[in-house]
mmCIF file of C-alpha atoms and ligand atoms in Angstrom:
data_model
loop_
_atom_site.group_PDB
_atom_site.id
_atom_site.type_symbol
_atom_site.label_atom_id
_atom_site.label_comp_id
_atom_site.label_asym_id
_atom_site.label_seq_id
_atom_site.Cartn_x
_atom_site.Cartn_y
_atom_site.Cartn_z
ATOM 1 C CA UNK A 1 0.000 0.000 0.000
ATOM 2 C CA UNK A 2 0.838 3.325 -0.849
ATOM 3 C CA UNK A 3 1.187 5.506 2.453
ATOM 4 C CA UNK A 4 2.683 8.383 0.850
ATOM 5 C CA UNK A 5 4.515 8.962 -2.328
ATOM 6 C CA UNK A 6 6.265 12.578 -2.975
ATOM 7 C CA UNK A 7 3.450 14.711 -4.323
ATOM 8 C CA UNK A 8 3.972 17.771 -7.012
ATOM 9 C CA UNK A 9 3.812 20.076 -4.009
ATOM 10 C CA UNK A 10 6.802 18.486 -1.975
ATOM 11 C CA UNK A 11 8.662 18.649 -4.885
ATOM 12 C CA UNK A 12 12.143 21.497 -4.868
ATOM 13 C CA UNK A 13 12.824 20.941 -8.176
ATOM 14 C CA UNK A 14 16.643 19.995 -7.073
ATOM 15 C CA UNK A 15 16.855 16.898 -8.955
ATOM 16 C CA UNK A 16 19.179 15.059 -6.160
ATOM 17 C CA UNK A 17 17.674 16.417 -3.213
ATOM 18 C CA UNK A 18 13.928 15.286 -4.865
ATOM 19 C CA UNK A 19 15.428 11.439 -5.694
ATOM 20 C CA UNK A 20 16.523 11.679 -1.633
ATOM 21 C CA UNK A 21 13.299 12.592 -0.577
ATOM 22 C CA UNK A 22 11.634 9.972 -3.059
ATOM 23 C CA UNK A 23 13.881 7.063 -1.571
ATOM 24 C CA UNK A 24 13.214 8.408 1.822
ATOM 25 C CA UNK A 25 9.298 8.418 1.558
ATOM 26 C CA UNK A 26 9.901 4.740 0.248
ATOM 27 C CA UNK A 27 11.437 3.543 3.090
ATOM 28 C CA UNK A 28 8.760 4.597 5.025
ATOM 29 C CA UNK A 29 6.239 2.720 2.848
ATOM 30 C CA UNK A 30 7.891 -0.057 3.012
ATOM 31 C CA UNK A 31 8.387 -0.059 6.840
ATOM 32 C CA UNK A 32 4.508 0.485 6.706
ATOM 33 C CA UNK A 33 3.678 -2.245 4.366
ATOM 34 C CA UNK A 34 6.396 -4.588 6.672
ATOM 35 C CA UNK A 35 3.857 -3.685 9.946
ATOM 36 C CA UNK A 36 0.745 -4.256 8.319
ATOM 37 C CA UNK A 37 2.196 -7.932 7.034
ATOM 38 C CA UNK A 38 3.724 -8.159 10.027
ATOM 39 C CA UNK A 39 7.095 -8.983 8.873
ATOM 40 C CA UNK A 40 9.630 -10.786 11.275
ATOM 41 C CA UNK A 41 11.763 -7.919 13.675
ATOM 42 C CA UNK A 42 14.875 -9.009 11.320
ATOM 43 C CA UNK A 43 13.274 -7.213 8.441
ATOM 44 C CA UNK A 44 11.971 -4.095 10.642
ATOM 45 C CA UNK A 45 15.001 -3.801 11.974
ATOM 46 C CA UNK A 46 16.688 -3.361 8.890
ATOM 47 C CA UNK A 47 14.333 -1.232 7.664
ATOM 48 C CA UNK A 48 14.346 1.009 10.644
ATOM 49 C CA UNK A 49 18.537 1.037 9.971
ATOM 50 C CA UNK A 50 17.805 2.125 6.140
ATOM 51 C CA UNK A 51 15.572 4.755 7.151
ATOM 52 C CA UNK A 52 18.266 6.251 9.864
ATOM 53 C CA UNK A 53 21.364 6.058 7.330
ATOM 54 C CA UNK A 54 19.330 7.443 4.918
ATOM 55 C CA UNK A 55 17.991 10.093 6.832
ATOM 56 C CA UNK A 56 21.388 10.736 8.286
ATOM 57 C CA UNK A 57 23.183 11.323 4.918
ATOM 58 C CA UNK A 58 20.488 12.904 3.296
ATOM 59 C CA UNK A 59 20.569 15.986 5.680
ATOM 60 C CA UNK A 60 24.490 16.228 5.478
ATOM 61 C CA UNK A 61 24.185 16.615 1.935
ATOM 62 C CA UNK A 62 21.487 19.417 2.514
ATOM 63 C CA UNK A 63 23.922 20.717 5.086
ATOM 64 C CA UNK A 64 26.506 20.668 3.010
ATOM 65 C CA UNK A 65 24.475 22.448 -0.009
ATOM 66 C CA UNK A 66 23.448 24.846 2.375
ATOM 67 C CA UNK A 67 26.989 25.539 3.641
ATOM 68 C CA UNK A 68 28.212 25.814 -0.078
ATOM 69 C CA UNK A 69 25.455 28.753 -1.168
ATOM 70 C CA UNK A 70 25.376 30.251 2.107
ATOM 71 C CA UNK A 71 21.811 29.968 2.303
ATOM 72 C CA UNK A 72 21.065 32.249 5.247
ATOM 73 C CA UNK A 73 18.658 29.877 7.371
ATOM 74 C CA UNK A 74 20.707 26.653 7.341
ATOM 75 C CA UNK A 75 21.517 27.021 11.936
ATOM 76 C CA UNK A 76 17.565 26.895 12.025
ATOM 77 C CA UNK A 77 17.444 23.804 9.366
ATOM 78 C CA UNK A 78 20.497 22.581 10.798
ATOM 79 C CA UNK A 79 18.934 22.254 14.454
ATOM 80 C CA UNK A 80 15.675 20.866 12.563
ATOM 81 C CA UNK A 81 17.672 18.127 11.061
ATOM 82 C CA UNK A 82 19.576 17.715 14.177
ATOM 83 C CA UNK A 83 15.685 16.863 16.476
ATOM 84 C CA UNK A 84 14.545 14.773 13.418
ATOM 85 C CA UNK A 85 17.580 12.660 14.014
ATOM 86 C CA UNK A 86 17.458 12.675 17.902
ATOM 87 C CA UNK A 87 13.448 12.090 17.236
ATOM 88 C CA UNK A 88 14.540 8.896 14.993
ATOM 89 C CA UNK A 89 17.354 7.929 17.185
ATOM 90 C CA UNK A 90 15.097 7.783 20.077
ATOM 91 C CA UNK A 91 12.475 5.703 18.548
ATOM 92 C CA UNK A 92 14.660 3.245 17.431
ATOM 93 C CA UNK A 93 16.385 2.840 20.723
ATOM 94 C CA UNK A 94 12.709 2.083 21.957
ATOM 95 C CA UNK A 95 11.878 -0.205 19.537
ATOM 96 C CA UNK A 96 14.907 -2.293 19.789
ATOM 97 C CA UNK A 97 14.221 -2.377 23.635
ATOM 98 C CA UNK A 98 10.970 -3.255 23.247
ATOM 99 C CA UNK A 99 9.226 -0.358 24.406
ATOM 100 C CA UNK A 100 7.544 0.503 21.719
ATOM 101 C CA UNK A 101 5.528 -1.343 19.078
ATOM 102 C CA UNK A 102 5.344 -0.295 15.121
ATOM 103 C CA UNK A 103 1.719 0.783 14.944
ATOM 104 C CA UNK A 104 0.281 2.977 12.669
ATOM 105 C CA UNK A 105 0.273 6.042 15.409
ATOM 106 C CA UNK A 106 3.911 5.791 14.596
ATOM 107 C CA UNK A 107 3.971 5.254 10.501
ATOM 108 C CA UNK A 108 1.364 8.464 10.625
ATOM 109 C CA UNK A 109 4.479 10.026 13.338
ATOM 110 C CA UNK A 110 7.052 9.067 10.449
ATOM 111 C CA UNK A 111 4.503 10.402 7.461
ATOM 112 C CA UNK A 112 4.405 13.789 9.597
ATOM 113 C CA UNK A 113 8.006 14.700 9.882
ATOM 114 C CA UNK A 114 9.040 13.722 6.814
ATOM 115 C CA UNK A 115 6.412 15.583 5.120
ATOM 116 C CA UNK A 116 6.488 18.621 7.159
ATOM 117 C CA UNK A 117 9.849 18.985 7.308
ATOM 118 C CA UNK A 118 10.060 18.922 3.310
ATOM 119 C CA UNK A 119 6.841 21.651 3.224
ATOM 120 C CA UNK A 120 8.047 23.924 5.554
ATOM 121 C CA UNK A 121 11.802 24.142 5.539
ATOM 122 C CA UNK A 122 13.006 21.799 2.558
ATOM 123 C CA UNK A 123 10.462 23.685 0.059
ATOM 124 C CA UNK A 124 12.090 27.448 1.092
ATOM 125 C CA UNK A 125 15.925 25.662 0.569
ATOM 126 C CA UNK A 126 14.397 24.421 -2.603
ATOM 127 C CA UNK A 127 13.599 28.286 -3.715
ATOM 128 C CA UNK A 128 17.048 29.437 -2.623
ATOM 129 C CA UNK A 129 18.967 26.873 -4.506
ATOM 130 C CA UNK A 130 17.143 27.394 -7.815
ATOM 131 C CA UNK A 131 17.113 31.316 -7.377
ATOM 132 C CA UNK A 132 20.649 31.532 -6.164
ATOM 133 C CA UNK A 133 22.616 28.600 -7.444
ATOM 134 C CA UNK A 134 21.146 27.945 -10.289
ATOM 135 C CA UNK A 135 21.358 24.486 -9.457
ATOM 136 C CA UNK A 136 18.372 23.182 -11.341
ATOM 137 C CA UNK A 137 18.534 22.241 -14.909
ATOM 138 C CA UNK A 138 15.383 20.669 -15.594
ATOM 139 C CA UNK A 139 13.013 23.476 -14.353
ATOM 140 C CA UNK A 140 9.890 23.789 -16.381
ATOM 141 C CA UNK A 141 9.256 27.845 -16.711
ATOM 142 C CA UNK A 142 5.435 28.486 -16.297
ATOM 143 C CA UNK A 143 4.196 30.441 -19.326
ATOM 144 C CA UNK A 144 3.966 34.561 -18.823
HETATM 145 FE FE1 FE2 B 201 16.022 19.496 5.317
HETATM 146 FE FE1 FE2 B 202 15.166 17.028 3.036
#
């Protein structure tokens, strides 16, 4: 089942940063579709290790963009990156001590920060790179 796929409107139009944000939205769907079939903790757990690495590497390479342009909010997108990761870190450490069980209160958790995070602060990053950097090379022009 399809939880969540990247939708036109989470889209930067930063062709590497988008393909991050696609894998990361699949990891989630997977780890959803792995709960619902109630796959054996070896798979979760490898999941769950994806979606951390993945997560992990995809905001140093933001950070790293960010560093690069100079884009003038990256200490507040930093620090957002930085609670995501604690956020991640901590539910993992839970899981893996049997504290906490994969429901879907958690999936809809995951679905949240990923997709909030990518509205609010990825989206305005997005705008920065493809006014300032010129990073983009595929961006379609609306007509005017
Ligand atoms: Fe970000
Ligand atoms: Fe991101």
């Amino acid at each position: 089942m399809q939880l969540i796929r990247l939708e036109e409107e989470l889209r930067l139009n930063v062709p590497e940063i988008d393909s991050q944000h696609e894998t990361l939205i699949s990891l989630i769907n997977q780890l959803h579709t792995a709960m619902l079939r109630e796959a054996d903790k070896a798979s979760l757990d490898d999941l769950l290790s994806q979606l951390l690495d993945h997560t992990r590497s995809h905001c140093s390479y933001e950070e790293q963009l960010m560093s690069q342009y100079g884009y003038p909010a990256y200490a507040a997108h930093r620090s957002e990156h930085e609670r995501l990761i604690e956020h991640l870190e901590n539910l993992m450490g839970r899981y893996k001590n049997g504290d906490l069980l994969l429901s879907f209160a958690v999936m809809l958790e995951l679905k949240g920060w990923a997709t909030i995070h990518i509205e609010k602060s990825d989206k305005l990053l997005g705008i920065f790179l493809n006014d300032r950097a010129g990073i983009d090379t595929n961006h379609h022009k609306g007509s005017g």
